Amino acid sequence: MEGFEQFVRLRYTELLHTAYLLTGSVAAAEDLVQTCLLKVMPRFDRIADPLPYLRRALVNQRTSWWRALRRELLSAEPPDRAGPDPTGGFAERTVLVAELARLPERMRAVLVLRYWEDLSEAETAEVLGCSVGTVKSQASRGLERLRGLLEAGEPQRRAR
């Protein structure tokens, strides 16, 4: 149990950042990390490399929640959308995270793991259980779509 507690102390913030990028909400990110940590805790001592294991758990749990919400929500816009952040550069990050949330789950997971977590293509493929080619194509398409979404929203942001 001591190894688990030490791991959580060292890696909690890192896991929370990843979860935030996957969910787009601080509260949802905290819930996601806590849920995954609770699931992993009983077998933590049998996991050879816990960080990639937990990253995969975050992606899988987020996908499960997304599927459940997709069946239950009838609203096109979630009620707790974050507004623009008045503190300069943080506004751009908020917009980026909001646009990231519009991407499909797998594409978002690839972009988060590849560019936020700075994993190699091979490491990202291993975490997601797919081929390196899939990671490359999802990253390329995801970046292209993200650029398109950000460019399409640029006139709206300037008008505010």
JSON list of C-alpha atoms in Angstrom, two decimals:
[
{"chain": "A", "resi": 1, "resn": "MET", "atom": "CA", "xyz": [0.00, 0.00, 0.00]},
{"chain": "A", "resi": 2, "resn": "GLU", "atom": "CA", "xyz": [2.94, 2.34, 0.65]},
{"chain": "A", "resi": 3, "resn": "GLY", "atom": "CA", "xyz": [4.06, 2.05, -2.98]},
{"chain": "A", "resi": 4, "resn": "PHE", "atom": "CA", "xyz": [0.58, 3.03, -4.16]},
{"chain": "A", "resi": 5, "resn": "GLU", "atom": "CA", "xyz": [0.45, 6.06, -1.86]},
{"chain": "A", "resi": 6, "resn": "GLN", "atom": "CA", "xyz": [3.88, 7.19, -3.00]},
{"chain": "A", "resi": 7, "resn": "PHE", "atom": "CA", "xyz": [2.92, 6.75, -6.65]},
{"chain": "A", "resi": 8, "resn": "VAL", "atom": "CA", "xyz": [-0.23, 8.81, -6.15]},
{"chain": "A", "resi": 9, "resn": "ARG", "atom": "CA", "xyz": [1.71, 11.58, -4.39]},
{"chain": "A", "resi": 10, "resn": "LEU", "atom": "CA", "xyz": [4.22, 11.71, -7.25]},
{"chain": "A", "resi": 11, "resn": "ARG", "atom": "CA", "xyz": [1.91, 11.29, -10.24]},
{"chain": "A", "resi": 12, "resn": "TYR", "atom": "CA", "xyz": [-1.52, 12.62, -9.21]},
{"chain": "A", "resi": 13, "resn": "THR", "atom": "CA", "xyz": [-1.08, 16.05, -10.80]},
{"chain": "A", "resi": 14, "resn": "GLU", "atom": "CA", "xyz": [0.21, 14.51, -14.03]},
{"chain": "A", "resi": 15, "resn": "LEU", "atom": "CA", "xyz": [-2.75, 12.12, -14.16]},
{"chain": "A", "resi": 16, "resn": "LEU", "atom": "CA", "xyz": [-5.13, 14.98, -13.39]},
{"chain": "A", "resi": 17, "resn": "HIS", "atom": "CA", "xyz": [-3.75, 17.05, -16.29]},
{"chain": "A", "resi": 18, "resn": "THR", "atom": "CA", "xyz": [-4.23, 14.14, -18.67]},
{"chain": "A", "resi": 19, "resn": "ALA", "atom": "CA", "xyz": [-7.74, 13.53, -17.35]},
{"chain": "A", "resi": 20, "resn": "TYR", "atom": "CA", "xyz": [-8.60, 17.21, -17.73]},
{"chain": "A", "resi": 21, "resn": "LEU", "atom": "CA", "xyz": [-7.61, 17.16, -21.38]},
{"chain": "A", "resi": 22, "resn": "LEU", "atom": "CA", "xyz": [-9.67, 14.02, -21.91]},
{"chain": "A", "resi": 23, "resn": "THR", "atom": "CA", "xyz": [-12.76, 15.42, -20.16]},
{"chain": "A", "resi": 24, "resn": "GLY", "atom": "CA", "xyz": [-12.56, 19.21, -20.50]},
{"chain": "A", "resi": 25, "resn": "SER", "atom": "CA", "xyz": [-13.70, 19.76, -16.93]},
{"chain": "A", "resi": 26, "resn": "VAL", "atom": "CA", "xyz": [-11.79, 19.96, -13.64]},
{"chain": "A", "resi": 27, "resn": "ALA", "atom": "CA", "xyz": [-14.54, 18.17, -11.71]},
{"chain": "A", "resi": 28, "resn": "ALA", "atom": "CA", "xyz": [-14.85, 15.40, -14.30]},
{"chain": "A", "resi": 29, "resn": "ALA", "atom": "CA", "xyz": [-11.06, 15.04, -14.40]},
{"chain": "A", "resi": 30, "resn": "GLU", "atom": "CA", "xyz": [-10.90, 14.62, -10.63]},
{"chain": "A", "resi": 31, "resn": "ASP", "atom": "CA", "xyz": [-13.70, 12.03, -10.76]},
{"chain": "A", "resi": 32, "resn": "LEU", "atom": "CA", "xyz": [-11.96, 10.20, -13.59]},
{"chain": "A", "resi": 33, "resn": "VAL", "atom": "CA", "xyz": [-8.62, 10.00, -11.79]},
{"chain": "A", "resi": 34, "resn": "GLN", "atom": "CA", "xyz": [-10.23, 8.93, -8.51]},
{"chain": "A", "resi": 35, "resn": "THR", "atom": "CA", "xyz": [-12.30, 6.24, -10.22]},
{"chain": "A", "resi": 36, "resn": "CYS", "atom": "CA", "xyz": [-9.25, 4.81, -12.00]},
{"chain": "A", "resi": 37, "resn": "LEU", "atom": "CA", "xyz": [-7.08, 4.94, -8.89]},
{"chain": "A", "resi": 38, "resn": "LEU", "atom": "CA", "xyz": [-9.73, 3.10, -6.89]},
{"chain": "A", "resi": 39, "resn": "LYS", "atom": "CA", "xyz": [-9.95, 0.40, -9.56]},
{"chain": "A", "resi": 40, "resn": "VAL", "atom": "CA", "xyz": [-6.17, -0.01, -9.73]},
{"chain": "A", "resi": 41, "resn": "MET", "atom": "CA", "xyz": [-5.43, 0.16, -5.99]},
{"chain": "A", "resi": 42, "resn": "PRO", "atom": "CA", "xyz": [-6.20, -3.49, -5.09]},
{"chain": "A", "resi": 43, "resn": "ARG", "atom": "CA", "xyz": [-3.84, -4.87, -7.74]},
{"chain": "A", "resi": 44, "resn": "PHE", "atom": "CA", "xyz": [-1.28, -2.06, -7.84]},
{"chain": "A", "resi": 45, "resn": "ASP", "atom": "CA", "xyz": [1.60, -4.21, -6.59]},
{"chain": "A", "resi": 46, "resn": "ARG", "atom": "CA", "xyz": [1.13, -6.61, -9.55]},
{"chain": "A", "resi": 47, "resn": "ILE", "atom": "CA", "xyz": [1.36, -3.88, -12.21]},
{"chain": "A", "resi": 48, "resn": "ALA", "atom": "CA", "xyz": [4.85, -3.66, -13.69]},
{"chain": "A", "resi": 49, "resn": "ASP", "atom": "CA", "xyz": [4.63, -0.10, -15.04]},
{"chain": "A", "resi": 50, "resn": "PRO", "atom": "CA", "xyz": [1.68, 1.74, -13.43]},
{"chain": "A", "resi": 51, "resn": "LEU", "atom": "CA", "xyz": [1.82, 5.08, -15.31]},
{"chain": "A", "resi": 52, "resn": "PRO", "atom": "CA", "xyz": [1.04, 3.70, -18.80]},
{"chain": "A", "resi": 53, "resn": "TYR", "atom": "CA", "xyz": [-1.47, 1.33, -17.20]},
{"chain": "A", "resi": 54, "resn": "LEU", "atom": "CA", "xyz": [-3.28, 4.25, -15.56]},
{"chain": "A", "resi": 55, "resn": "ARG", "atom": "CA", "xyz": [-3.18, 6.34, -18.74]},
{"chain": "A", "resi": 56, "resn": "ARG", "atom": "CA", "xyz": [-4.92, 3.50, -20.53]},
{"chain": "A", "resi": 57, "resn": "ALA", "atom": "CA", "xyz": [-7.39, 3.20, -17.66]},
{"chain": "A", "resi": 58, "resn": "LEU", "atom": "CA", "xyz": [-8.16, 6.94, -17.94]},
{"chain": "A", "resi": 59, "resn": "VAL", "atom": "CA", "xyz": [-8.84, 6.65, -21.66]},
{"chain": "A", "resi": 60, "resn": "ASN", "atom": "CA", "xyz": [-10.99, 3.52, -21.22]},
{"chain": "A", "resi": 61, "resn": "GLN", "atom": "CA", "xyz": [-12.99, 4.95, -18.31]},
{"chain": "A", "resi": 62, "resn": "ARG", "atom": "CA", "xyz": [-13.56, 8.24, -20.14]},
{"chain": "A", "resi": 63, "resn": "THR", "atom": "CA", "xyz": [-14.77, 6.34, -23.18]},
{"chain": "A", "resi": 64, "resn": "SER", "atom": "CA", "xyz": [-17.18, 4.34, -20.99]},
{"chain": "A", "resi": 65, "resn": "TRP", "atom": "CA", "xyz": [-18.55, 7.50, -19.42]},
{"chain": "A", "resi": 66, "resn": "TRP", "atom": "CA", "xyz": [-18.87, 9.17, -22.82]},
{"chain": "A", "resi": 67, "resn": "ARG", "atom": "CA", "xyz": [-20.84, 6.22, -24.17]},
{"chain": "A", "resi": 68, "resn": "ALA", "atom": "CA", "xyz": [-23.16, 6.27, -21.15]},
{"chain": "A", "resi": 69, "resn": "LEU", "atom": "CA", "xyz": [-23.67, 10.04, -21.41]},
{"chain": "A", "resi": 70, "resn": "ARG", "atom": "CA", "xyz": [-24.26, 9.83, -25.12]},
{"chain": "A", "resi": 71, "resn": "ARG", "atom": "CA", "xyz": [-27.18, 7.51, -24.48]},
{"chain": "A", "resi": 72, "resn": "GLU", "atom": "CA", "xyz": [-28.59, 9.62, -21.65]},
{"chain": "A", "resi": 73, "resn": "LEU", "atom": "CA", "xyz": [-28.11, 13.27, -22.67]},
{"chain": "A", "resi": 74, "resn": "LEU", "atom": "CA", "xyz": [-30.49, 14.89, -25.09]},
{"chain": "A", "resi": 75, "resn": "SER", "atom": "CA", "xyz": [-28.84, 18.32, -25.01]},
{"chain": "A", "resi": 76, "resn": "ALA", "atom": "CA", "xyz": [-26.34, 19.30, -27.70]},
{"chain": "A", "resi": 77, "resn": "GLU", "atom": "CA", "xyz": [-24.43, 21.55, -25.28]},
{"chain": "A", "resi": 78, "resn": "PRO", "atom": "CA", "xyz": [-23.43, 20.41, -21.79]},
{"chain": "A", "resi": 79, "resn": "PRO", "atom": "CA", "xyz": [-24.79, 22.74, -19.09]},
{"chain": "A", "resi": 80, "resn": "ASP", "atom": "CA", "xyz": [-21.39, 23.32, -17.43]},
{"chain": "A", "resi": 81, "resn": "ARG", "atom": "CA", "xyz": [-19.41, 24.74, -20.38]},
{"chain": "A", "resi": 82, "resn": "ALA", "atom": "CA", "xyz": [-16.56, 26.92, -19.24]},
{"chain": "A", "resi": 83, "resn": "GLY", "atom": "CA", "xyz": [-16.63, 30.56, -20.28]},
{"chain": "A", "resi": 84, "resn": "PRO", "atom": "CA", "xyz": [-13.68, 32.54, -21.56]},
{"chain": "A", "resi": 85, "resn": "ASP", "atom": "CA", "xyz": [-10.87, 32.98, -19.10]},
{"chain": "A", "resi": 86, "resn": "PRO", "atom": "CA", "xyz": [-9.98, 36.67, -18.58]},
{"chain": "A", "resi": 87, "resn": "THR", "atom": "CA", "xyz": [-6.36, 35.95, -17.64]},
{"chain": "A", "resi": 88, "resn": "GLY", "atom": "CA", "xyz": [-4.71, 36.20, -21.04]},
{"chain": "A", "resi": 89, "resn": "GLY", "atom": "CA", "xyz": [-3.11, 32.99, -22.29]},
{"chain": "A", "resi": 90, "resn": "PHE", "atom": "CA", "xyz": [-5.48, 30.84, -20.28]},
{"chain": "A", "resi": 91, "resn": "ALA", "atom": "CA", "xyz": [-8.33, 31.91, -22.57]},
{"chain": "A", "resi": 92, "resn": "GLU", "atom": "CA", "xyz": [-6.54, 30.30, -25.50]},
{"chain": "A", "resi": 93, "resn": "ARG", "atom": "CA", "xyz": [-6.05, 27.10, -23.51]},
{"chain": "A", "resi": 94, "resn": "THR", "atom": "CA", "xyz": [-9.76, 27.05, -22.64]},
{"chain": "A", "resi": 95, "resn": "VAL", "atom": "CA", "xyz": [-10.67, 27.39, -26.31]},
{"chain": "A", "resi": 96, "resn": "LEU", "atom": "CA", "xyz": [-8.20, 24.67, -27.26]},
{"chain": "A", "resi": 97, "resn": "VAL", "atom": "CA", "xyz": [-9.58, 22.27, -24.64]},
{"chain": "A", "resi": 98, "resn": "ALA", "atom": "CA", "xyz": [-13.14, 23.02, -25.77]},
{"chain": "A", "resi": 99, "resn": "GLU", "atom": "CA", "xyz": [-12.23, 22.31, -29.40]},
{"chain": "A", "resi": 100, "resn": "LEU", "atom": "CA", "xyz": [-10.33, 19.19, -28.31]},
{"chain": "A", "resi": 101, "resn": "ALA", "atom": "CA", "xyz": [-13.55, 17.99, -26.65]},
{"chain": "A", "resi": 102, "resn": "ARG", "atom": "CA", "xyz": [-15.31, 18.17, -30.04]},
{"chain": "A", "resi": 103, "resn": "LEU", "atom": "CA", "xyz": [-13.01, 15.57, -31.55]},
{"chain": "A", "resi": 104, "resn": "PRO", "atom": "CA", "xyz": [-13.88, 11.84, -31.53]},
{"chain": "A", "resi": 105, "resn": "GLU", "atom": "CA", "xyz": [-12.71, 9.92, -28.45]},
{"chain": "A", "resi": 106, "resn": "ARG", "atom": "CA", "xyz": [-9.89, 7.94, -30.11]},
{"chain": "A", "resi": 107, "resn": "MET", "atom": "CA", "xyz": [-8.56, 10.98, -31.94]},
{"chain": "A", "resi": 108, "resn": "ARG", "atom": "CA", "xyz": [-8.63, 13.04, -28.74]},
{"chain": "A", "resi": 109, "resn": "ALA", "atom": "CA", "xyz": [-6.86, 10.27, -26.81]},
{"chain": "A", "resi": 110, "resn": "VAL", "atom": "CA", "xyz": [-4.12, 10.08, -29.46]},
{"chain": "A", "resi": 111, "resn": "LEU", "atom": "CA", "xyz": [-3.57, 13.86, -29.37]},
{"chain": "A", "resi": 112, "resn": "VAL", "atom": "CA", "xyz": [-3.53, 14.02, -25.57]},
{"chain": "A", "resi": 113, "resn": "LEU", "atom": "CA", "xyz": [-1.15, 11.10, -25.16]},
{"chain": "A", "resi": 114, "resn": "ARG", "atom": "CA", "xyz": [1.07, 12.05, -28.10]},
{"chain": "A", "resi": 115, "resn": "TYR", "atom": "CA", "xyz": [1.38, 15.81, -27.60]},
{"chain": "A", "resi": 116, "resn": "TRP", "atom": "CA", "xyz": [0.39, 16.57, -24.00]},
{"chain": "A", "resi": 117, "resn": "GLU", "atom": "CA", "xyz": [1.95, 13.51, -22.39]},
{"chain": "A", "resi": 118, "resn": "ASP", "atom": "CA", "xyz": [4.77, 13.64, -24.99]},
{"chain": "A", "resi": 119, "resn": "LEU", "atom": "CA", "xyz": [4.66, 9.90, -25.61]},
{"chain": "A", "resi": 120, "resn": "SER", "atom": "CA", "xyz": [6.26, 8.50, -28.72]},
{"chain": "A", "resi": 121, "resn": "GLU", "atom": "CA", "xyz": [4.09, 7.04, -31.46]},
{"chain": "A", "resi": 122, "resn": "ALA", "atom": "CA", "xyz": [5.01, 3.54, -30.31]},
{"chain": "A", "resi": 123, "resn": "GLU", "atom": "CA", "xyz": [4.21, 4.31, -26.65]},
{"chain": "A", "resi": 124, "resn": "THR", "atom": "CA", "xyz": [0.89, 5.90, -27.63]},
{"chain": "A", "resi": 125, "resn": "ALA", "atom": "CA", "xyz": [0.03, 2.86, -29.75]},
{"chain": "A", "resi": 126, "resn": "GLU", "atom": "CA", "xyz": [0.86, 0.57, -26.84]},
{"chain": "A", "resi": 127, "resn": "VAL", "atom": "CA", "xyz": [-1.31, 2.54, -24.38]},
{"chain": "A", "resi": 128, "resn": "LEU", "atom": "CA", "xyz": [-4.25, 2.58, -26.80]},
{"chain": "A", "resi": 129, "resn": "GLY", "atom": "CA", "xyz": [-3.78, -0.97, -28.01]},
{"chain": "A", "resi": 130, "resn": "CYS", "atom": "CA", "xyz": [-3.52, -0.04, -31.69]},
{"chain": "A", "resi": 131, "resn": "SER", "atom": "CA", "xyz": [-0.88, 0.13, -34.40]},
{"chain": "A", "resi": 132, "resn": "VAL", "atom": "CA", "xyz": [1.68, 2.90, -34.85]},
{"chain": "A", "resi": 133, "resn": "GLY", "atom": "CA", "xyz": [0.09, 3.62, -38.23]},
{"chain": "A", "resi": 134, "resn": "THR", "atom": "CA", "xyz": [-3.26, 4.23, -36.52]},
{"chain": "A", "resi": 135, "resn": "VAL", "atom": "CA", "xyz": [-1.59, 6.65, -34.12]},
{"chain": "A", "resi": 136, "resn": "LYS", "atom": "CA", "xyz": [0.04, 8.50, -37.03]},
{"chain": "A", "resi": 137, "resn": "SER", "atom": "CA", "xyz": [-3.15, 8.77, -39.03]},
{"chain": "A", "resi": 138, "resn": "GLN", "atom": "CA", "xyz": [-5.30, 9.73, -36.02]},
{"chain": "A", "resi": 139, "resn": "ALA", "atom": "CA", "xyz": [-2.74, 12.37, -34.97]},
{"chain": "A", "resi": 140, "resn": "SER", "atom": "CA", "xyz": [-2.54, 13.81, -38.47]},
{"chain": "A", "resi": 141, "resn": "ARG", "atom": "CA", "xyz": [-6.31, 13.90, -38.93]},
{"chain": "A", "resi": 142, "resn": "GLY", "atom": "CA", "xyz": [-6.83, 15.17, -35.39]},
{"chain": "A", "resi": 143, "resn": "LEU", "atom": "CA", "xyz": [-4.39, 18.05, -35.79]},
{"chain": "A", "resi": 144, "resn": "GLU", "atom": "CA", "xyz": [-5.95, 18.94, -39.13]},
{"chain": "A", "resi": 145, "resn": "ARG", "atom": "CA", "xyz": [-9.47, 18.92, -37.65]},
{"chain": "A", "resi": 146, "resn": "LEU", "atom": "CA", "xyz": [-8.32, 20.85, -34.59]},
{"chain": "A", "resi": 147, "resn": "ARG", "atom": "CA", "xyz": [-6.72, 23.51, -36.81]},
{"chain": "A", "resi": 148, "resn": "GLY", "atom": "CA", "xyz": [-9.93, 23.71, -38.83]},
{"chain": "A", "resi": 149, "resn": "LEU", "atom": "CA", "xyz": [-12.09, 24.03, -35.73]},
{"chain": "A", "resi": 150, "resn": "LEU", "atom": "CA", "xyz": [-9.83, 26.71, -34.27]},
{"chain": "A", "resi": 151, "resn": "GLU", "atom": "CA", "xyz": [-9.66, 28.67, -37.54]},
{"chain": "A", "resi": 152, "resn": "ALA", "atom": "CA", "xyz": [-13.44, 28.47, -37.98]},
{"chain": "A", "resi": 153, "resn": "GLY", "atom": "CA", "xyz": [-13.99, 29.87, -34.48]},
{"chain": "A", "resi": 154, "resn": "GLU", "atom": "CA", "xyz": [-11.40, 32.67, -34.79]},
{"chain": "A", "resi": 155, "resn": "PRO", "atom": "CA", "xyz": [-13.81, 35.39, -36.09]},
{"chain": "A", "resi": 156, "resn": "GLN", "atom": "CA", "xyz": [-16.24, 34.59, -33.26]},
{"chain": "A", "resi": 157, "resn": "ARG", "atom": "CA", "xyz": [-13.51, 34.96, -30.62]},
{"chain": "A", "resi": 158, "resn": "ARG", "atom": "CA", "xyz": [-12.37, 38.30, -32.06]},
{"chain": "A", "resi": 159, "resn": "ALA", "atom": "CA", "xyz": [-15.92, 39.66, -31.95]},
{"chain": "A", "resi": 160, "resn": "ARG", "atom": "CA", "xyz": [-16.18, 39.09, -28.18]}
]
